[in-house]
GROMACS .gro file of C-alpha atoms in nm:
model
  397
    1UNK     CA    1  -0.172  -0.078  -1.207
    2UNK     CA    2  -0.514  -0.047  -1.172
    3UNK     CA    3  -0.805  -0.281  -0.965
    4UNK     CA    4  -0.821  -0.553  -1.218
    5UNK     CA    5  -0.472  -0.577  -1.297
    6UNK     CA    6  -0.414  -0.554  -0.972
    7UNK     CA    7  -0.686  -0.819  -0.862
    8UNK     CA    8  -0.584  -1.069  -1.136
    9UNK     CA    9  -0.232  -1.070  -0.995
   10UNK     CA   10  -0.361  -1.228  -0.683
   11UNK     CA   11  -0.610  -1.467  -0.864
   12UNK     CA   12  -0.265  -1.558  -1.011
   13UNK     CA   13  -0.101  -1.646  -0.757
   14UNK     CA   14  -0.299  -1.882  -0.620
   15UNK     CA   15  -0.062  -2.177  -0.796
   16UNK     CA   16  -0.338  -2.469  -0.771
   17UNK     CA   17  -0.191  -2.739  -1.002
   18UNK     CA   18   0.172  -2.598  -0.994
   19UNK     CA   19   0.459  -2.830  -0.837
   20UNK     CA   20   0.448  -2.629  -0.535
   21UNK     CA   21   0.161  -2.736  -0.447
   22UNK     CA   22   0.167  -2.833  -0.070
   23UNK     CA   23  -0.036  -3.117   0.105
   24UNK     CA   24  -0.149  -3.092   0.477
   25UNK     CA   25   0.027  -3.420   0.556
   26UNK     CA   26   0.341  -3.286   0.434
   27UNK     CA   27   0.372  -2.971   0.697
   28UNK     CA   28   0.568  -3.167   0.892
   29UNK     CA   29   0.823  -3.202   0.616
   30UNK     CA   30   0.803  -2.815   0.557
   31UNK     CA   31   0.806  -2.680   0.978
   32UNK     CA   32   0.968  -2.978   1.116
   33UNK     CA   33   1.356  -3.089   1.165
   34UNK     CA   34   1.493  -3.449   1.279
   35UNK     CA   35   1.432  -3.375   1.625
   36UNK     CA   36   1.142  -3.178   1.681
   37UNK     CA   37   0.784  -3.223   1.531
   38UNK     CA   38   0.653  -2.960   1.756
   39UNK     CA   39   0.606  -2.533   1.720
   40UNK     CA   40   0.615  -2.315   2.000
   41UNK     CA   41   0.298  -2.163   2.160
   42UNK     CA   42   0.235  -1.835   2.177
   43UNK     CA   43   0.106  -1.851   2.540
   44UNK     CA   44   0.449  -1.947   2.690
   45UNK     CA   45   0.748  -1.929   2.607
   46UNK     CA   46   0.862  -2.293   2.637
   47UNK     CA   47   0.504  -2.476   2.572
   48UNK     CA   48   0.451  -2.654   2.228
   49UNK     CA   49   0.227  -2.747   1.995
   50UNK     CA   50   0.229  -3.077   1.808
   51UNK     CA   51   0.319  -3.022   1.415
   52UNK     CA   52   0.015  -3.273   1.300
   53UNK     CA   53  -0.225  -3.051   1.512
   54UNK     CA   54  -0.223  -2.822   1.202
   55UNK     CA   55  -0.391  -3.082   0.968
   56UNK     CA   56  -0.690  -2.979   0.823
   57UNK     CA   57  -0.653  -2.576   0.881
   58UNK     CA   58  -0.554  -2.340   0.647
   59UNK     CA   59  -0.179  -2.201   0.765
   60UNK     CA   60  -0.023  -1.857   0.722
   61UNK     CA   61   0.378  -1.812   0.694
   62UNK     CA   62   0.458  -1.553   0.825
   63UNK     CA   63   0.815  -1.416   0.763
   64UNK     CA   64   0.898  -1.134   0.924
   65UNK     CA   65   1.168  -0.946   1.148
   66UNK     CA   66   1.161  -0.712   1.470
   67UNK     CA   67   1.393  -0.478   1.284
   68UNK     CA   68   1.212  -0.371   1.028
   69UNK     CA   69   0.916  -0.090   1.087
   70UNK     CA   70   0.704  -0.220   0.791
   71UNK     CA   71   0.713  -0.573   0.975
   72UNK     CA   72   0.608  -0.389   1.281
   73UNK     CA   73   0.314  -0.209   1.139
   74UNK     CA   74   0.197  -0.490   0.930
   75UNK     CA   75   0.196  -0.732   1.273
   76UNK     CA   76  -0.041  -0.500   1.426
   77UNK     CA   77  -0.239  -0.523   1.145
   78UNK     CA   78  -0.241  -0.922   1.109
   79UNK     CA   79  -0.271  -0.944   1.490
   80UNK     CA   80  -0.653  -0.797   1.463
   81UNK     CA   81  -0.736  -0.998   1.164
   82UNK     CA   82  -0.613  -1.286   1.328
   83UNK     CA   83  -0.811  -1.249   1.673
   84UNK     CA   84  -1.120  -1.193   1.481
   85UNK     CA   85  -1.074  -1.551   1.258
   86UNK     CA   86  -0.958  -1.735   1.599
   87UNK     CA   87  -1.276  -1.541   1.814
   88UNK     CA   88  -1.528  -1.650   1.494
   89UNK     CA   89  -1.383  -2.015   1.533
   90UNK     CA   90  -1.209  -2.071   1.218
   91UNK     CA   91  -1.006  -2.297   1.116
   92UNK     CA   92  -0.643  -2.105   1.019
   93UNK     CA   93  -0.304  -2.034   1.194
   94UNK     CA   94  -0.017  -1.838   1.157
   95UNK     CA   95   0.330  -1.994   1.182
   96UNK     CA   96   0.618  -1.724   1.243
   97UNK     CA   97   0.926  -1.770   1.055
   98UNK     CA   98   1.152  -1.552   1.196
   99UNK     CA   99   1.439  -1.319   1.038
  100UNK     CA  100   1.558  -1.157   1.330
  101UNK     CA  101   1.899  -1.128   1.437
  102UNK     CA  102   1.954  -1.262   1.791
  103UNK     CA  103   1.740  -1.442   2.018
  104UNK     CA  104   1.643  -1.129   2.238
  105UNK     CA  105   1.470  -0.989   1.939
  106UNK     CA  106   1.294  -1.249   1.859
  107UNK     CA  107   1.140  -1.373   2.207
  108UNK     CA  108   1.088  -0.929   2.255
  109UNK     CA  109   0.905  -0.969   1.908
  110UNK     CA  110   0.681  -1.299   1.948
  111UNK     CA  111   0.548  -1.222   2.275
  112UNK     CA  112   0.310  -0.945   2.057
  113UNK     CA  113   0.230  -1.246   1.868
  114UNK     CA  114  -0.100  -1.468   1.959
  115UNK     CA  115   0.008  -1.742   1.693
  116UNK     CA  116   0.276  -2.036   1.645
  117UNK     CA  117   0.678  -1.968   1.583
  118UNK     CA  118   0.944  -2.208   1.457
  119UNK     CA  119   1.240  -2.179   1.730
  120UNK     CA  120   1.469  -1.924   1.692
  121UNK     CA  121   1.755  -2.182   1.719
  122UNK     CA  122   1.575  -2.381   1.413
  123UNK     CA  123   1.824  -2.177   1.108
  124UNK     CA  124   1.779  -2.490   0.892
  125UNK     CA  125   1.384  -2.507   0.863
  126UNK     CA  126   1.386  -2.126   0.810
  127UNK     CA  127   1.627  -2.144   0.520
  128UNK     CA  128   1.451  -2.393   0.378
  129UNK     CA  129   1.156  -2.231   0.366
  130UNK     CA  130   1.290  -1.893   0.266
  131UNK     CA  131   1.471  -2.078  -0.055
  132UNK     CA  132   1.131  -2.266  -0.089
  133UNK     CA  133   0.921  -1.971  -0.119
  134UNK     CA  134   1.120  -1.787  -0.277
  135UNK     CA  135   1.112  -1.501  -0.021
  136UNK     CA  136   1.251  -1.145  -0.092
  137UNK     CA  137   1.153  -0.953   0.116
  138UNK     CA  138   0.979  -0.898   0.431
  139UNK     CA  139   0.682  -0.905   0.577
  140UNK     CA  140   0.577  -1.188   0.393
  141UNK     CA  141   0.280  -1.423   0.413
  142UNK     CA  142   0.214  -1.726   0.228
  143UNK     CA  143  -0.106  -1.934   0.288
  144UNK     CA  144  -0.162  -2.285   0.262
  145UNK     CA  145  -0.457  -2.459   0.214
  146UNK     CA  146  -0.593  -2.787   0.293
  147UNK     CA  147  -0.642  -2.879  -0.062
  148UNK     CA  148  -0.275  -2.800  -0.108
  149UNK     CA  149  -0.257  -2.478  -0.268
  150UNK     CA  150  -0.105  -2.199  -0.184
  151UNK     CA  151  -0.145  -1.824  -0.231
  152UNK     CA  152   0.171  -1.547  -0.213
  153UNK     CA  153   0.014  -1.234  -0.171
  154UNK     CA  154  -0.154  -1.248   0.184
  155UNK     CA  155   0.030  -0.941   0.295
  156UNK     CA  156  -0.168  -0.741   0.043
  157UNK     CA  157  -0.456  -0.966   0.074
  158UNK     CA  158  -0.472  -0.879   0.473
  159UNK     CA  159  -0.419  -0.486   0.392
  160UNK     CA  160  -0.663  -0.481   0.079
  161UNK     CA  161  -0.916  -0.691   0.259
  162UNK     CA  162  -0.874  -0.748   0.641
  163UNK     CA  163  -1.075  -1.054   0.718
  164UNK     CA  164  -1.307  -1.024   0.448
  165UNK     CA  165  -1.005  -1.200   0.257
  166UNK     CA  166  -1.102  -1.532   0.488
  167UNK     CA  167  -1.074  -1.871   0.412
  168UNK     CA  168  -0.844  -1.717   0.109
  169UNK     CA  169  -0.915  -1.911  -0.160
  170UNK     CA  170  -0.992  -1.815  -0.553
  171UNK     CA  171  -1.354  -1.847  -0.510
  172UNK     CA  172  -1.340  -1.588  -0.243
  173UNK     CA  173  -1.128  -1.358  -0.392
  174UNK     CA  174  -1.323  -1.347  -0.732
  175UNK     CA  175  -1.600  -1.265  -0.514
  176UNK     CA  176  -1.383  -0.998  -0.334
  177UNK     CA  177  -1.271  -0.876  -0.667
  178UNK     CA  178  -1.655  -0.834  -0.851
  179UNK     CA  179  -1.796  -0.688  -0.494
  180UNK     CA  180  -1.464  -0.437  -0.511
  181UNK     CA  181  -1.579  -0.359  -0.930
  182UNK     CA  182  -1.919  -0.278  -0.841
  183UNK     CA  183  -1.840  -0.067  -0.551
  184UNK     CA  184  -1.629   0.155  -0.762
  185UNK     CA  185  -1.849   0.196  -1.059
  186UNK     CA  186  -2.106   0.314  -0.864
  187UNK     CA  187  -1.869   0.522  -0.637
  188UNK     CA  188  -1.995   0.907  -0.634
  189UNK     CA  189  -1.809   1.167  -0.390
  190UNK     CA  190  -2.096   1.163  -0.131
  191UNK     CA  191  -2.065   0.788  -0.088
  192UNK     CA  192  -1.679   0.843  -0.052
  193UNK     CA  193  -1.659   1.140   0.187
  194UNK     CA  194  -1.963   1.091   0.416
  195UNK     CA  195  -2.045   0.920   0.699
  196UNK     CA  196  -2.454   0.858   0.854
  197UNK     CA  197  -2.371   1.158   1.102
  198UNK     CA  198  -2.170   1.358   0.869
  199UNK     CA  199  -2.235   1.496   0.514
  200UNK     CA  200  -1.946   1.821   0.533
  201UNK     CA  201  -1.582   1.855   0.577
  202UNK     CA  202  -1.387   2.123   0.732
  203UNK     CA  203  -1.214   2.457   0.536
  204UNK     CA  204  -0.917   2.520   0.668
  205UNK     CA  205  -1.035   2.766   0.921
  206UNK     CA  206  -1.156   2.441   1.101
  207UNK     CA  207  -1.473   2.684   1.204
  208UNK     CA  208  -1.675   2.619   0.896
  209UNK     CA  209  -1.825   2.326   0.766
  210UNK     CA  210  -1.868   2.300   0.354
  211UNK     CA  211  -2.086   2.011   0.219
  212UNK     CA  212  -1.960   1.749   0.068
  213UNK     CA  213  -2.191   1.813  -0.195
  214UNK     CA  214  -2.028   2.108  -0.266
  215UNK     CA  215  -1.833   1.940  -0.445
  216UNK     CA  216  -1.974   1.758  -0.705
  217UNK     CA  217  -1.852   1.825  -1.033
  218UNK     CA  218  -1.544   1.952  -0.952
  219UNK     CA  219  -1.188   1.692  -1.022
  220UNK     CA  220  -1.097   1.641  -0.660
  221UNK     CA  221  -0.766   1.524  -0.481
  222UNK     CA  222  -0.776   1.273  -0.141
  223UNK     CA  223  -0.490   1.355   0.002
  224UNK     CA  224  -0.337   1.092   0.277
  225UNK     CA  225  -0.067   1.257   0.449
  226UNK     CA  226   0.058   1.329   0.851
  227UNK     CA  227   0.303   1.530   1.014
  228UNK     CA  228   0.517   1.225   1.110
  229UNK     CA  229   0.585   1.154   0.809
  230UNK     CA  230   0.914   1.284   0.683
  231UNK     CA  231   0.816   1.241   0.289
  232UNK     CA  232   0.542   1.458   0.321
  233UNK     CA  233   0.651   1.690   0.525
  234UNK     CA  234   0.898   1.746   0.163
  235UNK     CA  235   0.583   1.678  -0.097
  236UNK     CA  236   0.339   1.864   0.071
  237UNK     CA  237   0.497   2.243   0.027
  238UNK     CA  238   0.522   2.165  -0.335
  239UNK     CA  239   0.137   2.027  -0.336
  240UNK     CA  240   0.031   2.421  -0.212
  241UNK     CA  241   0.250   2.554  -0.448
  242UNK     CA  242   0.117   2.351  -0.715
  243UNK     CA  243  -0.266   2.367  -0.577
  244UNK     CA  244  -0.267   2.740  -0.613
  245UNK     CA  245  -0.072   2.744  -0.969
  246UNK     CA  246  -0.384   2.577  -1.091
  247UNK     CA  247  -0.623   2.741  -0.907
  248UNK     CA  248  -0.504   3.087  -1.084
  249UNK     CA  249  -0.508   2.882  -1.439
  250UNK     CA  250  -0.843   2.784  -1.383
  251UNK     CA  251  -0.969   3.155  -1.303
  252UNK     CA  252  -0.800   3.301  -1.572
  253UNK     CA  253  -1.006   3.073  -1.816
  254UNK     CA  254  -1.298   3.109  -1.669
  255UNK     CA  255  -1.443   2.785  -1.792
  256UNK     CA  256  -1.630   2.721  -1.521
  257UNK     CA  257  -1.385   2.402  -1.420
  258UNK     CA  258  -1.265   2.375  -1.062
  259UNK     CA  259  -1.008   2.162  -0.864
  260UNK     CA  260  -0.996   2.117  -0.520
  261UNK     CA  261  -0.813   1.885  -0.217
  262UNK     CA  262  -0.926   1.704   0.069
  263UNK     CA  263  -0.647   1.619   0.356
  264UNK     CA  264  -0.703   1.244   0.452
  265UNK     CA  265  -0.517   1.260   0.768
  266UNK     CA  266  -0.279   1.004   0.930
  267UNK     CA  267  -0.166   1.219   1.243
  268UNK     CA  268  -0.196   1.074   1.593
  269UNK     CA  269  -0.317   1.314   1.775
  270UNK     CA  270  -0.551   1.633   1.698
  271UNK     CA  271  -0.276   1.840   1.776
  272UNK     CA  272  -0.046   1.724   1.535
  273UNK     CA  273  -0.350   1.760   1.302
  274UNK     CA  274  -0.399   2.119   1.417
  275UNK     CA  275  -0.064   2.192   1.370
  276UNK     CA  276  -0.009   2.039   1.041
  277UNK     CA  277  -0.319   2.158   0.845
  278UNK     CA  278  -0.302   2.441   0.947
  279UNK     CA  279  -0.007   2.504   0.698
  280UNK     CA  280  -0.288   2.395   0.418
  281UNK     CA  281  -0.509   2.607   0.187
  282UNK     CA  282  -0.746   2.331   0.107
  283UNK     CA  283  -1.104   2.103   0.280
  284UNK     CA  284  -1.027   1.809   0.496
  285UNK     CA  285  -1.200   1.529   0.707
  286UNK     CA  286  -1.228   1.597   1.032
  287UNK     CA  287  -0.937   1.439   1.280
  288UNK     CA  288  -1.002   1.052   1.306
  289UNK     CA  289  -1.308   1.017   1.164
  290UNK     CA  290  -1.370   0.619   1.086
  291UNK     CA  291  -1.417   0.731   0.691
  292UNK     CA  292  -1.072   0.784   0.645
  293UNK     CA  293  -0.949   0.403   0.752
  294UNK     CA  294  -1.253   0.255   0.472
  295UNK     CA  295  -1.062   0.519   0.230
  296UNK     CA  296  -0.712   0.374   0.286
  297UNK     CA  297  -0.866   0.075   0.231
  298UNK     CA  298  -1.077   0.119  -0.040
  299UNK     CA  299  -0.781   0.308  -0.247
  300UNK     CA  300  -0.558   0.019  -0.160
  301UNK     CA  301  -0.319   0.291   0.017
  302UNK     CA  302   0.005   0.142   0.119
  303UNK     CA  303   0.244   0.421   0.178
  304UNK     CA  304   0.202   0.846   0.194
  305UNK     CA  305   0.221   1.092   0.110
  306UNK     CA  306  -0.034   0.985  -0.173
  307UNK     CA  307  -0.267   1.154  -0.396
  308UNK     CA  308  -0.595   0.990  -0.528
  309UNK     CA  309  -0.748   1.192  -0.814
  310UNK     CA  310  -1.137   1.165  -0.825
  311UNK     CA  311  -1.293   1.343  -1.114
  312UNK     CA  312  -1.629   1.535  -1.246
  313UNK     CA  313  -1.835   1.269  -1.233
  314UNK     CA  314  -1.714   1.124  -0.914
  315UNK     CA  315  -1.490   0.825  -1.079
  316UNK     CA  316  -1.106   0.776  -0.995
  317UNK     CA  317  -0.912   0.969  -1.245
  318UNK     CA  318  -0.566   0.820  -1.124
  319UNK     CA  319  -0.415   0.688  -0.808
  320UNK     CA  320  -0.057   0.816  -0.888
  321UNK     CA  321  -0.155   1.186  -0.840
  322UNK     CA  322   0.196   1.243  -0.610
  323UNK     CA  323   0.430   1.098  -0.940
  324UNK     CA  324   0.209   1.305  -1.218
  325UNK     CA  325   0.284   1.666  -0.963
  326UNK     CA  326   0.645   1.536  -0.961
  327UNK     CA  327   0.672   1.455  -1.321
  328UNK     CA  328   0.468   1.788  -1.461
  329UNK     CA  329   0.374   2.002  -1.192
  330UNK     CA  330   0.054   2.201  -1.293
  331UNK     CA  331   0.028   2.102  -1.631
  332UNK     CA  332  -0.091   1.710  -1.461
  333UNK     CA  333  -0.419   1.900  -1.420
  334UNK     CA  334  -0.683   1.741  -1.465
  335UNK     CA  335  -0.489   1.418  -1.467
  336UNK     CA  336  -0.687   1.236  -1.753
  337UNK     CA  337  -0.548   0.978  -1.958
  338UNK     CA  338  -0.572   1.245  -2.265
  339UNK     CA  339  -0.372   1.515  -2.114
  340UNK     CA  340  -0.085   1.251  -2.011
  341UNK     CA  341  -0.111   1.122  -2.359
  342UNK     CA  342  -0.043   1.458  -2.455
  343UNK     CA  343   0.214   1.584  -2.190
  344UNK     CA  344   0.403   1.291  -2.266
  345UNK     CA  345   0.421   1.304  -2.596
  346UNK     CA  346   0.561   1.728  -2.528
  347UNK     CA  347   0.836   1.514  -2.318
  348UNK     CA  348   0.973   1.286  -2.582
  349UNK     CA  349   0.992   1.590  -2.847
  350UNK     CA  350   1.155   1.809  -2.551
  351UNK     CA  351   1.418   1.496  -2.529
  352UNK     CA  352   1.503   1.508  -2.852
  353UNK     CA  353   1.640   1.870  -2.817
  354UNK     CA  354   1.827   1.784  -2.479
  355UNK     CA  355   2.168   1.669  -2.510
  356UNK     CA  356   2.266   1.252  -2.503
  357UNK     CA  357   2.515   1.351  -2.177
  358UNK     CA  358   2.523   1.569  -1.888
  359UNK     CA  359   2.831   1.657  -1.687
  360UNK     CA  360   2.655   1.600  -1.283
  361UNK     CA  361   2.850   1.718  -1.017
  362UNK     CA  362   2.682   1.543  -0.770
  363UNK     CA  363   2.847   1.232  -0.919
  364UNK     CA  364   3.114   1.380  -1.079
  365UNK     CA  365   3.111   1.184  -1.403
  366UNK     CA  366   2.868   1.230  -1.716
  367UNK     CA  367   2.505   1.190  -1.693
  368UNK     CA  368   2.344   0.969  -1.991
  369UNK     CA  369   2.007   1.048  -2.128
  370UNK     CA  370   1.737   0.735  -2.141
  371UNK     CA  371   1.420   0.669  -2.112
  372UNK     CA  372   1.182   0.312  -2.049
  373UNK     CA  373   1.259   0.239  -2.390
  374UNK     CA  374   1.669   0.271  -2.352
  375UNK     CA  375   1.800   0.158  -2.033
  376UNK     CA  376   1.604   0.400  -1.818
  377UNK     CA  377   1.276   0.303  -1.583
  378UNK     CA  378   1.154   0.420  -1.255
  379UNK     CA  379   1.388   0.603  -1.073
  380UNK     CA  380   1.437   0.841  -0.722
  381UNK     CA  381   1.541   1.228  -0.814
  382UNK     CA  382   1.930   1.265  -0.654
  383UNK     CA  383   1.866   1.629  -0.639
  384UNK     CA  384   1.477   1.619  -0.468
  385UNK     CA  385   1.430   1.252  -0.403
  386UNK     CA  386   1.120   1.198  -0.495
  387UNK     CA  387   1.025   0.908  -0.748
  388UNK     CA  388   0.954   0.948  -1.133
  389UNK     CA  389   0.974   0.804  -1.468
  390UNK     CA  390   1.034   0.876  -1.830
  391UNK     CA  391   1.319   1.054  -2.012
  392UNK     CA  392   1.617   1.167  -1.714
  393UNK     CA  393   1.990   1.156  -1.658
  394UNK     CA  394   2.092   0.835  -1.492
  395UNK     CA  395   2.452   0.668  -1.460
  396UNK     CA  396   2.471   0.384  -1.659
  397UNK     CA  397   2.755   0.113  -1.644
   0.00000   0.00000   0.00000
């Protein structure tokens, strides 16, 4: 999906007009029960706050559990944006619905919290609004607005936009959204790599600096990875392999074209950076330098290992450069819309000489062959587990 697909999707779901369209003087139909018109405080743990205090603000839902790690590291996240609105006097506040199991959890969980919580004990207003919202999954965060609409995607919103996305509403996201456009056609590799006291990265030596400059003209893969990270601690020996596969292509035409990778590092420490660059052959940004947060940012990055492909003239080629090394290896290179056009046309006539049914003995029945068109989609590799798409052997019922 790219930014304006991506963008309208949001503009979307702000459902102004729809029937679930919410009015401030009916949140105390949504977070109250029969016998309590109150929420609890976040600066004790028995101290409330009155329901109809929330008139007039814009509110944020906020489903989420203590179990789950992308709950944790999204909290973090919404806990900054939050201080900032509450220190700049705004008018918003977050209401925790909670998902967690037992009551230890959840008092262990909200006292990170600076915001409002529905009691624990309170299962009927929390399935309510879980069957209201239609929530799926977790974290979640719907906002509310004093007008009465209501917006899905503040999850994404907080990650894609911090509290820039503030007070939420279309107007400010359609400004969001043309600031975001302009930003990337103008984009260039300088304005993406450096920083008012730096204009070089590091070769993998970490002794020399080469200019960013340097670079210009050349396609060029941002590569976010860390060491933690048990996914690319599997994609990563594949990247070299594949990194140096091209390398030797490009030399032996001798074209003049060139490809090279910058590590975008999430480590948390230097020596974890050390120690895990040091097992790369290409550039990277130095250990936390504040460039690489406006990156994951600006590239929308939600998960790693993941691999941005920025071409020639300093444009993004792709943001799914991980699932085109998966799906073709070298022959991804450069990543344009033409050679995918191409390689994927190879893969359906390659299909049609591959047989309808393959004996697995993984799963110890027969294989079929399908594609997006027939059954098939998305799917994870049993064999390397990495994602991909197009023409493979699934089980089909």
């Amino acid at each position: 999906m790219d930014l304006d697909d991506n963008s309208r999707n949001l503009v979307q779901a702000l459902t102004n007009g729809d029937p679930e369209k919410i009015s401030t003087s009916s949140f105390s139909s949504l977070l109250a029960s029969k016998d309590r018109d109150y929420l609890l405080s976040s600066t004790t743990q028995d101290d409330q706050v009155k329901i109809s205090d929330l008139e007039g603000k814009a509110i944020g839902l906020y489903f989420s559990a203590n179990w789950y790690p992308p709950c944790r590291n999204f909290n973090k996240v919404l806990i900054g944006v939050y201080e900032q609105l509450k220190s700049n006097g705004s008018n918003f506040e977050i209401v925790f619905v909670s998902s967690d199991e037992d009551l230890s959890a959840f008092n262990s969980y909200r006292e990170s919290m600076p915001w409002l919580s529905i009691p624990f004990s309170d299962l009927e207003t929390k399935k309510a609004l879980n069957r209201k919202f239609e929530v799926e999954g977790i974290p979640y965060l719907i906002i509310l607005q004093p007008d009465g609409s209501t917006l899905h995607d503040g999850v994404e919103l907080i990650y894609r936009y911090g509290i820039e996305a503030f007070p939420f509403t279309e107007e400010k996201l359609e400004e969001l959204r043309r600031e975001e456009r302009m930003k990337h056609e103008s984009q260039t590799l300088t304005n993406l790599l450096t920083n008012p006291g730096r204009d070089y990265l590091l070769d993998q030596t970490m002794t020399r600096k080469v200019p960013v400059d340097s670079l210009i003209g050349k396609t060029v893969g941002l590569y976010f990875s860390a060491q933690w990270c048990f996914p690319c601690a599997k994609f990563t020996p594949k990247l070299i392999s594949i990194y140096h596969k091209i390398e030797q292509s490009l030399e032996g035409k001798g074209g003049g074209e060139d490809f090279e990778i910058v590590f975008v590092s999430s480590d948390r420490d230097q020596s974890s950076f050390d120690s895990y660059y040091g097992t790369m052959p290409w550039l990277a940004l130095p250990f936390g330098d504040p460039i690489i947060r406006t990156l994951a940012k600006y590239f929308d990055v939600q998960g790693i290992p993941c691999l941005i492909i920025i071409g020639p003239d300093g444009k993004t080629v792709t943001k799914q450069g991980r699932n085109l090394i998966n799906l073709y290896q070298e022959n991804a290179y450069p990543f344009t819309c033409a050679k995918l056009q191409l390689l994927e046309k190879e893969m359906e006539e390659e299909a049609k000489r591959l047989p309808r049914s393959n004996y697995h003995a993984g799963h110890r029945h027969e294989l079929t062959l399908v594609s997006e068109g027939n059954g098939g989609g998305p799917f994870i590799c049993c064999d390397c587990d990495e994602q991909g798409s197009g023409w493979a052997y699934q089980c089909l019922g």
